[in-house]
Structures are given as C-alpha cells and as structure tokens.
C-alpha cells in the first residue's frame, strides 16, 4: 500500500516536471534556434491554420489521447490533463512576459543560454513526471506505445527519436505551406532535441527521477 509521503512526492515530481517542460518550451521559442520536435510540429500547423499555439497544442494532445486510451491506458492520469492544458499556455505566457512585458533583448549569449536550458529542462521535466506515474502527456506516451507494441524490441529512446524526427518533418511542411518563418521553429535546437532528447530523458530517469522516488536505504 502506498504511503501518503510517497504520494506527495509523486505529486510534487509531476507538478515540477510539467513546470520544467513549460519553461523549456518557452526557452526554445525565445532562443530562436528552433524548438523541440512536438512544438515544432504544433507551431507549424497552428501557424498554417492561423490559430493560437496553446489552443492547437491542446487539440493535438486530445487527438493523440484517443490512441493512448485504446493502447496504453495506464499512461492516462492527472498529469496527462495538467500537461495537455498547461504546457502550451504556460509557454505562451513566458514568451509574452519576456518579449512584450519585460521587453528583454535576446542577445546571442542569452539565446544560447535559453537553448541549453531548454534542452536540459525538457528532458529532466519529462523524466520527473513520467516516473511519478500520475499520467503522462499523450505525445510522451507514443514512444511507450511503440515499445509496447514491438515487445520491447524498439526501446523507448529509439522510438522517441523516430517520433521526434517525424514531428519535425510535419512541422516544416506545414510551415512552408503557410509561408511562415521556418527558422523560428527549426534550427540547431530542433535537431539536437530530435536526436538526443530520448537518450537524455533516459539518463535523467536512471540517475535523477527513479533514485529520487525510490532512494536506496
């Protein structure tokens, strides 16, 4: 039987993880070096549809959630809903705060720092809220679906890389079709995220989130 302390720890890990992901998405966008793969796809499509990023991301998550419901239903929980609703709008808020409210000039050093922060915070955030096991975002469930359907032959990190690359391709195609600024959604940051996010998430799960949840006595 789960103790109250462990439940509280899992809730804290879930909330912190989703907050870090929200900040990471905002950092990617502020860096101007390209965003993470899922955001790349959603920015490309939302720009093509002339729809707010947060609203489109919520719609996309809802569509993926249907597939998750019929495959890895165990991945659905409170964290799923918080992630679906919160990440896009929180990222929008951070960009508004920095660009419009505070009007901070994003110099090259700040852009590089924002990119590095985005890469690390995104992976750490996903690791924390995945291992909290209170539900994960529909997109993060996709790699688990692939791993499950292949009987473990395609590991999570490799399934994540394949999914991220697919998202980047879709985002680029919609961005070009909408005649938007391609370099605002894809760049060195997007490529780094697409190829390395899965392995970095796995690293943080092994060395941070799992030991945090179950410390050795």
XYZ file of N, CA and C in Angstrom:
651
model
N 0.844 -1.209 0.000
C 0.000 0.000 0.000
C 0.871 1.248 0.000
N 0.483 2.214 -0.828
C 1.309 3.412 -0.981
C 1.118 4.342 0.207
N 2.210 4.873 0.718
C 2.151 5.787 1.843
C 1.809 7.188 1.375
N 1.308 8.008 2.336
C 0.969 9.384 1.995
C 2.176 10.183 1.555
N 3.335 9.878 2.195
C 4.550 10.604 1.834
C 4.975 10.329 0.412
N 4.866 9.073 -0.016
C 5.244 8.721 -1.378
C 4.295 9.369 -2.379
N 3.001 9.405 -2.058
C 2.015 10.050 -2.926
C 2.331 11.536 -3.087
N 2.680 12.190 -1.970
C 3.024 13.610 -2.011
C 4.261 13.840 -2.872
N 5.250 12.955 -2.739
C 6.474 13.067 -3.532
C 6.169 12.920 -5.019
N 5.328 11.949 -5.355
C 4.959 11.736 -6.758
C 4.209 12.934 -7.321
N 3.300 13.510 -6.543
C 2.571 14.707 -6.994
C 3.530 15.873 -7.224
N 4.485 16.033 -6.301
C 5.466 17.114 -6.438
C 6.329 16.903 -7.679
N 6.731 15.662 -7.931
C 7.529 15.362 -9.115
C 6.737 15.646 -10.389
N 5.455 15.299 -10.381
C 4.612 15.537 -11.546
C 4.472 17.030 -11.840
N 4.153 17.813 -10.815
C 3.963 19.259 -10.995
C 5.273 19.922 -11.417
N 6.375 19.574 -10.746
C 7.680 20.158 -11.085
C 8.082 19.783 -12.503
N 7.872 18.533 -12.870
C 8.231 18.089 -14.216
C 7.497 18.866 -15.293
N 6.188 19.035 -15.124
C 5.395 19.747 -16.120
C 5.772 21.224 -16.155
N 6.087 21.805 -14.992
C 6.535 23.201 -14.955
C 7.847 23.361 -15.717
N 8.779 22.421 -15.528
C 10.060 22.487 -16.234
C 9.871 22.353 -17.736
N 8.952 21.474 -18.146
C 8.672 21.321 -19.581
C 8.108 22.608 -20.155
N 7.205 23.256 -19.421
C 6.619 24.521 -19.882
C 7.697 25.581 -20.069
N 8.583 25.678 -19.083
C 9.684 26.650 -19.175
C 10.598 26.297 -20.339
N 10.839 25.005 -20.534
C 11.723 24.558 -21.617
C 11.168 24.939 -22.985
N 9.873 24.729 -23.189
C 9.256 25.092 -24.467
C 9.379 26.594 -24.702
N 9.139 27.382 -23.655
C 9.307 28.830 -23.778
C 10.743 29.201 -24.095
N 11.700 28.528 -23.462
C 13.125 28.798 -23.717
C 13.501 28.493 -25.161
N 13.005 27.378 -25.673
C 13.265 27.029 -27.064
C 12.776 28.144 -27.989
N 11.569 28.596 -27.763
C 10.994 29.631 -28.630
C 11.755 30.943 -28.513
N 12.179 31.294 -27.305
C 12.921 32.534 -27.085
C 14.315 32.482 -27.695
N 14.891 31.280 -27.757
C 16.258 31.157 -28.282
C 16.337 31.491 -29.765
N 15.260 31.216 -30.495
C 15.287 31.453 -31.935
C 16.140 30.458 -32.691
N 16.590 29.399 -31.999
C 17.397 28.364 -32.640
C 16.566 27.134 -32.991
N 15.259 27.281 -32.919
C 14.392 26.149 -33.173
C 13.842 25.589 -31.879
N 12.678 24.963 -31.956
C 12.001 24.440 -30.783
C 12.103 22.911 -30.751
N 11.588 22.309 -29.692
C 11.563 20.853 -29.621
C 10.655 20.297 -30.708
N 10.768 19.012 -30.975
C 10.104 18.401 -32.127
C 8.581 18.527 -32.094
N 7.956 18.229 -30.954
C 6.497 18.288 -30.866
C 6.014 19.727 -31.003
N 6.729 20.668 -30.380
C 6.382 22.079 -30.511
C 6.580 22.549 -31.942
N 7.629 22.048 -32.599
C 7.885 22.381 -33.996
C 6.674 22.025 -34.852
N 6.169 20.821 -34.679
C 5.001 20.398 -35.448
C 3.786 21.266 -35.133
N 3.557 21.523 -33.845
C 2.374 22.288 -33.458
C 2.463 23.758 -33.857
N 3.662 24.337 -33.802
C 3.825 25.720 -34.266
C 3.610 25.803 -35.773
N 4.137 24.804 -36.508
C 3.945 24.801 -37.954
C 2.483 24.695 -38.335
N 1.765 23.780 -37.696
C 0.347 23.582 -38.018
C -0.489 24.760 -37.545
N -0.240 25.249 -36.304
C -1.040 26.366 -35.781
C -0.820 27.627 -36.607
N 0.422 27.838 -37.095
C 0.675 28.983 -37.963
C -0.050 28.855 -39.286
N -0.061 27.648 -39.829
C -0.766 27.395 -41.084
C -2.263 27.629 -40.932
N -2.808 27.226 -39.779
C -4.243 27.384 -39.507
C -4.584 28.763 -38.939
N -3.559 29.568 -38.640
C -3.730 30.875 -38.013
C -4.489 30.742 -36.691
N -4.016 29.806 -35.880
C -4.621 29.507 -34.589
C -3.571 29.668 -33.505
N -3.982 30.029 -32.297
C -3.052 30.158 -31.188
C -2.339 28.847 -30.897
N -1.034 28.934 -30.572
C -0.246 27.733 -30.314
C -0.829 26.896 -29.185
N -1.165 27.539 -28.058
C -1.690 26.810 -26.916
C -2.965 26.069 -27.242
N -3.841 26.711 -28.023
C -5.122 26.091 -28.382
C -4.908 24.891 -29.295
N -4.038 25.054 -30.320
C -3.805 23.927 -31.228
C -3.118 22.768 -30.515
N -2.163 23.080 -29.620
C -1.474 22.001 -28.908
C -2.470 21.197 -28.074
N -3.448 21.886 -27.476
C -4.474 21.197 -26.706
C -5.293 20.268 -27.601
N -5.641 20.736 -28.798
C -6.416 19.916 -29.747
C -5.608 18.694 -30.184
N -4.331 18.903 -30.517
C -3.482 17.799 -30.951
C -3.329 16.751 -29.849
N -3.116 17.218 -28.616
C -2.992 16.293 -27.496
C -4.265 15.476 -27.304
N -5.405 16.122 -27.487
C -6.683 15.420 -27.329
C -6.826 14.323 -28.381
N -6.367 14.582 -29.603
C -6.463 13.573 -30.658
C -5.549 12.380 -30.365
N -4.323 12.662 -29.914
C -3.398 11.579 -29.588
C -3.909 10.786 -28.385
N -4.578 11.486 -27.474
C -5.091 10.837 -26.271
C -6.056 9.691 -26.607
N -6.782 9.843 -27.689
C -7.705 8.786 -28.109
C -6.934 7.489 -28.385
N -5.806 7.609 -29.114
C -4.988 6.431 -29.410
C -4.392 5.849 -28.132
N -3.973 6.714 -27.215
C -3.413 6.257 -25.949
C -4.461 5.479 -25.148
N -5.700 5.961 -25.169
C -6.778 5.327 -24.415
C -6.977 3.868 -24.830
N -6.787 3.603 -26.111
C -7.028 2.252 -26.611
C -5.774 1.374 -26.639
N -4.630 1.919 -26.205
C -3.391 1.133 -26.245
C -2.721 1.054 -24.870
N -2.221 2.171 -24.381
C -1.545 2.180 -23.070
C -2.331 3.072 -22.104
N -3.536 2.616 -21.779
C -4.440 3.396 -20.935
C -3.823 3.731 -19.585
N -2.883 2.895 -19.131
C -2.230 3.133 -17.842
C -1.468 4.451 -17.809
N -1.173 5.021 -18.986
C -0.421 6.279 -19.058
C -1.291 7.495 -18.779
N -2.604 7.299 -18.706
C -3.520 8.420 -18.502
C -3.741 8.638 -17.012
N -3.626 9.882 -16.578
C -3.829 10.230 -15.179
C -3.900 11.737 -15.026
N -3.850 12.249 -13.802
C -3.906 13.698 -13.579
C -2.822 14.456 -14.338
N -1.626 13.860 -14.408
C -0.525 14.517 -15.112
C -0.797 14.691 -16.586
N -1.578 13.784 -17.158
C -1.935 13.880 -18.573
C -2.723 15.156 -18.835
N -3.735 15.391 -18.002
C -4.604 16.553 -18.185
C -3.846 17.850 -17.920
N -3.059 17.867 -16.832
C -2.289 19.075 -16.499
C -1.334 19.415 -17.634
N -0.671 18.400 -18.181
C 0.272 18.622 -19.277
C -0.446 19.117 -20.528
N -1.549 18.466 -20.879
C -2.305 18.836 -22.077
C -2.715 20.289 -22.053
N -3.241 20.723 -20.903
C -3.804 22.065 -20.800
C -2.748 23.113 -20.493
N -1.754 22.739 -19.661
C -0.865 23.756 -19.123
C 0.338 24.138 -19.939
N 0.993 23.182 -20.603
C 2.293 23.453 -21.217
C 2.226 24.533 -22.294
N 1.293 24.398 -23.222
C 1.205 25.365 -24.321
C 0.925 26.771 -23.852
N -0.029 26.901 -22.940
C -0.391 28.233 -22.459
C 0.695 28.827 -21.569
N 1.360 27.993 -20.755
C 2.460 28.489 -19.923
C 3.625 28.970 -20.775
N 3.911 28.236 -21.865
C 4.978 28.654 -22.779
C 4.612 29.972 -23.453
N 3.352 30.109 -23.862
C 2.876 31.372 -24.434
C 3.068 32.514 -23.441
N 2.760 32.256 -22.169
C 2.882 33.286 -21.134
C 4.330 33.709 -20.946
N 5.258 32.729 -20.911
C 6.666 33.052 -20.728
C 7.186 33.908 -21.879
N 6.814 33.560 -23.100
C 7.249 34.355 -24.262
C 6.671 35.756 -24.214
N 5.406 35.864 -23.814
C 4.780 37.197 -23.691
C 5.484 38.016 -22.620
N 5.812 37.370 -21.490
C 6.446 38.071 -20.376
C 7.808 38.621 -20.783
N 8.615 37.794 -21.453
C 9.973 38.205 -21.824
C 9.969 39.200 -22.982
N 9.172 38.916 -24.020
C 9.207 39.734 -25.235
C 8.368 41.006 -25.141
N 7.177 40.903 -24.580
C 6.245 42.028 -24.600
C 6.216 42.829 -23.301
N 6.170 42.126 -22.190
C 6.060 42.823 -20.912
C 7.397 43.389 -20.457
N 8.410 42.513 -20.343
C 9.723 42.957 -19.880
C 10.586 43.493 -21.014
N 10.269 43.097 -22.247
C 10.996 43.532 -23.441
C 12.507 43.322 -23.298
N 12.863 42.096 -22.910
C 14.278 41.745 -22.752
C 14.871 41.443 -24.129
N 15.919 42.150 -24.533
C 16.537 41.866 -25.836
C 17.263 40.531 -25.796
N 16.900 39.627 -26.690
C 17.520 38.307 -26.711
C 18.819 38.371 -27.508
N 19.894 38.733 -26.807
C 21.214 38.766 -27.424
C 21.683 37.334 -27.683
N 22.766 37.202 -28.440
C 23.264 35.869 -28.775
C 23.595 35.044 -27.531
N 24.297 35.606 -26.531
C 24.565 34.808 -25.321
C 23.281 34.346 -24.634
N 22.274 35.207 -24.570
C 21.008 34.830 -23.952
C 20.295 33.758 -24.767
N 20.389 33.847 -26.077
C 19.754 32.836 -26.933
C 20.410 31.471 -26.738
N 21.744 31.466 -26.660
C 22.472 30.211 -26.437
C 22.110 29.634 -25.069
N 22.041 30.506 -24.053
C 21.679 30.053 -22.709
C 20.258 29.501 -22.687
N 19.349 30.160 -23.426
C 17.967 29.700 -23.479
C 17.875 28.333 -24.155
N 18.668 28.135 -25.204
C 18.679 26.846 -25.901
C 19.184 25.730 -24.982
N 20.304 25.991 -24.296
C 20.867 24.976 -23.395
C 19.888 24.651 -22.268
N 19.263 25.707 -21.719
C 18.289 25.489 -20.647
C 17.100 24.683 -21.149
N 16.646 24.981 -22.362
C 15.513 24.259 -22.932
C 15.799 22.777 -23.094
N 16.990 22.459 -23.606
C 17.366 21.053 -23.818
C 17.374 20.270 -22.513
N 18.013 20.837 -21.498
C 18.150 20.118 -20.230
C 16.842 20.077 -19.445
N 16.130 21.208 -19.390
C 14.894 21.260 -18.610
C 13.809 20.379 -19.214
N 13.761 20.307 -20.541
C 12.750 19.469 -21.196
C 12.960 18.003 -20.828
N 14.203 17.536 -20.929
C 14.497 16.129 -20.631
C 14.278 15.819 -19.158
N 14.734 16.711 -18.278
C 14.555 16.495 -16.842
C 13.079 16.512 -16.470
N 12.337 17.440 -17.061
C 10.909 17.529 -16.769
C 10.155 16.273 -17.178
N 10.454 15.766 -18.369
C 9.791 14.540 -18.840
C 10.142 13.366 -17.929
N 11.400 13.263 -17.545
C 11.821 12.166 -16.670
C 11.082 12.213 -15.329
N 10.974 13.399 -14.745
C 10.323 13.535 -13.443
C 8.848 13.146 -13.491
N 8.134 13.674 -14.471
C 6.696 13.414 -14.430
C 6.344 12.042 -15.003
N 7.216 11.469 -15.828
C 6.982 10.095 -16.279
C 7.116 9.112 -15.119
N 8.175 9.255 -14.328
C 8.403 8.315 -13.238
C 7.500 8.577 -12.038
N 6.845 9.748 -11.999
C 5.836 9.976 -10.968
C 4.630 9.061 -11.175
N 4.449 8.592 -12.423
C 3.389 7.644 -12.786
C 2.005 8.144 -12.389
N 1.768 9.427 -12.630
C 0.441 10.001 -12.407
C -0.166 10.422 -13.734
N 0.280 9.776 -14.793
C -0.197 10.121 -16.126
C 0.819 10.974 -16.849
N 1.007 10.718 -18.136
C 1.952 11.496 -18.921
C 1.253 12.076 -20.139
N 1.885 13.048 -20.761
C 1.292 13.710 -21.922
C 1.073 12.704 -23.046
N 0.024 12.894 -23.829
C -0.243 11.963 -24.934
C 0.968 11.745 -25.829
N 1.686 12.809 -26.189
C 2.820 12.634 -27.092
C 3.917 11.796 -26.462
N 4.185 11.996 -25.172
C 5.217 11.214 -24.500
C 4.822 9.742 -24.397
N 3.526 9.464 -24.516
C 3.058 8.076 -24.481
C 3.329 7.341 -25.791
N 3.527 8.094 -26.880
C 3.687 7.471 -28.193
C 4.879 6.523 -28.217
N 6.010 6.963 -27.658
C 7.198 6.103 -27.637
C 6.953 4.856 -26.798
N 6.183 5.001 -25.724
C 5.850 3.837 -24.901
C 4.938 2.878 -25.650
N 4.029 3.426 -26.459
C 3.142 2.593 -27.278
C 3.974 1.760 -28.246
N 4.929 2.412 -28.903
C 5.785 1.709 -29.870
C 6.598 0.631 -29.170
N 7.157 0.971 -28.013
C 7.948 -0.005 -27.262
C 7.080 -1.196 -26.855
N 5.839 -0.932 -26.442
C 4.925 -1.995 -26.032
C 4.519 -2.868 -27.210
N 4.152 -2.229 -28.329
C 3.678 -2.980 -29.495
C 4.780 -3.820 -30.137
N 6.032 -3.407 -29.961
C 7.149 -4.177 -30.536
C 7.714 -5.187 -29.538
N 7.044 -5.304 -28.396
C 7.514 -6.251 -27.389
C 8.869 -5.887 -26.812
N 9.175 -4.595 -26.784
C 10.448 -4.140 -26.239
C 11.602 -4.176 -27.216
N 11.331 -4.619 -28.458
C 12.412 -4.683 -29.457
C 12.884 -3.289 -29.854
N 11.954 -2.341 -29.856
C 12.328 -0.947 -30.122
C 12.242 -0.202 -28.800
N 13.387 0.107 -28.230
C 13.441 0.743 -26.934
C 12.867 2.154 -26.966
N 12.493 2.617 -25.761
C 11.862 3.927 -25.632
C 12.662 5.025 -26.312
N 13.980 5.082 -26.039
C 14.774 6.189 -26.566
C 14.810 6.225 -28.093
N 14.815 5.029 -28.723
C 14.853 4.985 -30.179
C 13.485 5.295 -30.779
N 12.435 4.839 -30.116
C 11.081 5.170 -30.562
C 10.837 6.675 -30.438
N 11.402 7.272 -29.393
C 11.254 8.712 -29.193
C 11.964 9.474 -30.305
N 13.158 9.038 -30.665
C 13.905 9.689 -31.739
C 13.113 9.623 -33.052
N 12.562 8.451 -33.364
C 11.786 8.289 -34.605
C 10.567 9.201 -34.606
N 9.875 9.270 -33.470
C 8.702 10.132 -33.375
C 9.064 11.604 -33.494
N 10.173 11.995 -32.852
C 10.599 13.399 -32.903
C 10.963 13.818 -34.325
N 11.671 12.949 -35.049
C 12.054 13.271 -36.426
C 10.817 13.420 -37.303
N 9.826 12.551 -37.102
C 8.569 12.650 -37.858
C 7.873 13.981 -37.582
N 7.841 14.391 -36.317
C 7.206 15.658 -35.955
C 7.900 16.847 -36.625
N 9.224 16.806 -36.666
C 9.975 17.892 -37.301
C 9.619 17.993 -38.782
N 9.553 16.860 -39.468
C 9.220 16.859 -40.895
C 7.827 17.448 -41.124
N 6.858 17.037 -40.308
C 5.490 17.548 -40.442
C 5.451 19.051 -40.181
N 6.150 19.489 -39.126
C 6.176 20.916 -38.804
C 6.763 21.757 -39.916
N 7.853 21.284 -40.518
C 8.497 22.007 -41.621
C 7.562 22.112 -42.821
N 6.894 21.022 -43.153
C 5.992 21.018 -44.308
C 4.852 22.020 -44.123
N 4.249 22.056 -42.945
C 3.156 22.992 -42.691
C 3.656 24.431 -42.633
N 4.852 24.622 -42.092
C 5.429 25.966 -42.027
C 5.687 26.508 -43.423
N 6.221 25.669 -44.301
C 6.463 26.084 -45.685
C 5.151 26.353 -46.414
N 4.150 25.496 -46.162
C 2.847 25.686 -46.805
C 2.192 26.984 -46.363
N 2.411 27.361 -45.087
C 1.835 28.597 -44.574
C 2.698 29.806 -44.824
N 3.866 29.593 -45.449
C 4.810 30.667 -45.773
C 5.229 31.454 -44.532
N 5.434 30.719 -43.423
C 5.903 31.330 -42.183
C 7.421 31.261 -42.112
N 7.990 31.912 -41.090
C 9.441 31.929 -40.912
C 9.906 30.565 -40.422
N 10.508 29.794 -41.316
C 10.910 28.429 -40.992
C 11.926 28.392 -39.865
N 12.826 29.373 -39.808
C 13.925 29.322 -38.854
C 13.494 29.652 -37.436
N 12.235 30.064 -37.251
C 11.739 30.279 -35.900
C 11.313 28.965 -35.238
N 11.073 27.926 -36.046
C 10.640 26.657 -35.462
C 11.666 25.543 -35.630
N 12.581 25.694 -36.558
C 13.579 24.640 -36.760
C 14.970 25.246 -36.822
N 15.901 24.563 -36.225
C 17.283 25.025 -36.195
C 18.126 23.997 -35.470
N 19.278 24.424 -34.985
C 20.180 23.506 -34.303
C 19.518 22.932 -33.054
N 18.684 23.741 -32.397
C 17.987 23.270 -31.199
C 17.013 22.149 -31.512
N 16.311 22.265 -32.635
C 15.363 21.226 -33.043
C 16.081 19.922 -33.335
N 17.193 20.014 -34.056
C 17.950 18.818 -34.413
C 18.541 18.150 -33.172
N 19.075 18.969 -32.260
C 19.627 18.416 -31.018
C 18.537 17.703 -30.228
N 17.365 18.328 -30.173
C 16.256 17.742 -29.429
C 15.781 16.445 -30.066
N 15.637 16.467 -31.399
C 15.108 15.292 -32.096
C 16.019 14.078 -31.942
N 17.334 14.291 -31.973
C 18.262 13.166 -31.944
C 18.712 12.768 -30.536
N 18.684 13.721 -29.587
C 19.265 13.433 -28.278
C 18.283 13.476 -27.119
N 17.047 13.975 -27.337
C 16.112 14.118 -26.224
C 15.794 12.772 -25.585
N 15.536 11.751 -26.413
C 15.223 10.434 -25.874
C 16.305 9.880 -24.968
N 17.560 9.822 -25.435
C 18.641 9.323 -24.563
C 18.851 10.161 -23.302
N 18.688 11.506 -23.410
C 18.882 12.354 -22.226
C 17.765 12.105 -21.210
N 16.535 11.931 -21.708
C 15.425 11.597 -20.813
C 15.736 10.303 -20.063
N 16.212 9.310 -20.817
C 16.533 8.019 -20.203
C 17.631 8.178 -19.159
N 18.608 9.050 -19.420
C 19.682 9.312 -18.456
C 19.124 9.909 -17.172
N 18.259 10.926 -17.295
C 17.681 11.560 -16.110
C 16.766 10.604 -15.353
N 16.084 9.711 -16.074
C 15.233 8.731 -15.388
C 16.081 7.789 -14.544
N 17.219 7.387 -15.085
C 18.075 6.439 -14.374
C 18.827 7.074 -13.211
N 19.215 8.349 -13.363
C 20.108 8.957 -12.381
C 19.461 10.036 -11.506
N 18.240 10.475 -11.845
C 17.603 11.524 -11.051
C 16.217 11.107 -10.561
N 15.289 10.897 -11.494
C 13.897 10.702 -11.085
C 13.658 9.391 -10.342
N 14.206 8.279 -10.843
C 13.988 6.997 -10.167
C 14.680 6.941 -8.804
N 15.953 7.388 -8.686
C 16.568 7.428 -7.347
C 15.840 8.393 -6.399
N 15.273 9.477 -6.935
C 14.527 10.419 -6.104
C 13.263 9.780 -5.551
N 12.590 8.992 -6.396
C 11.352 8.349 -5.973
C 11.610 7.182 -5.025
N 12.661 6.417 -5.317
C 12.986 5.249 -4.502
C 14.448 5.293 -4.066
N 14.810 6.164 -3.114
C 16.197 6.264 -2.679
C 16.644 4.970 -2.007
N 17.899 4.636 -2.240
C 18.463 3.431 -1.618
C 18.644 3.636 -0.128
N 18.263 2.665 0.600
C 18.383 2.756 2.072
C 19.795 2.396 2.518
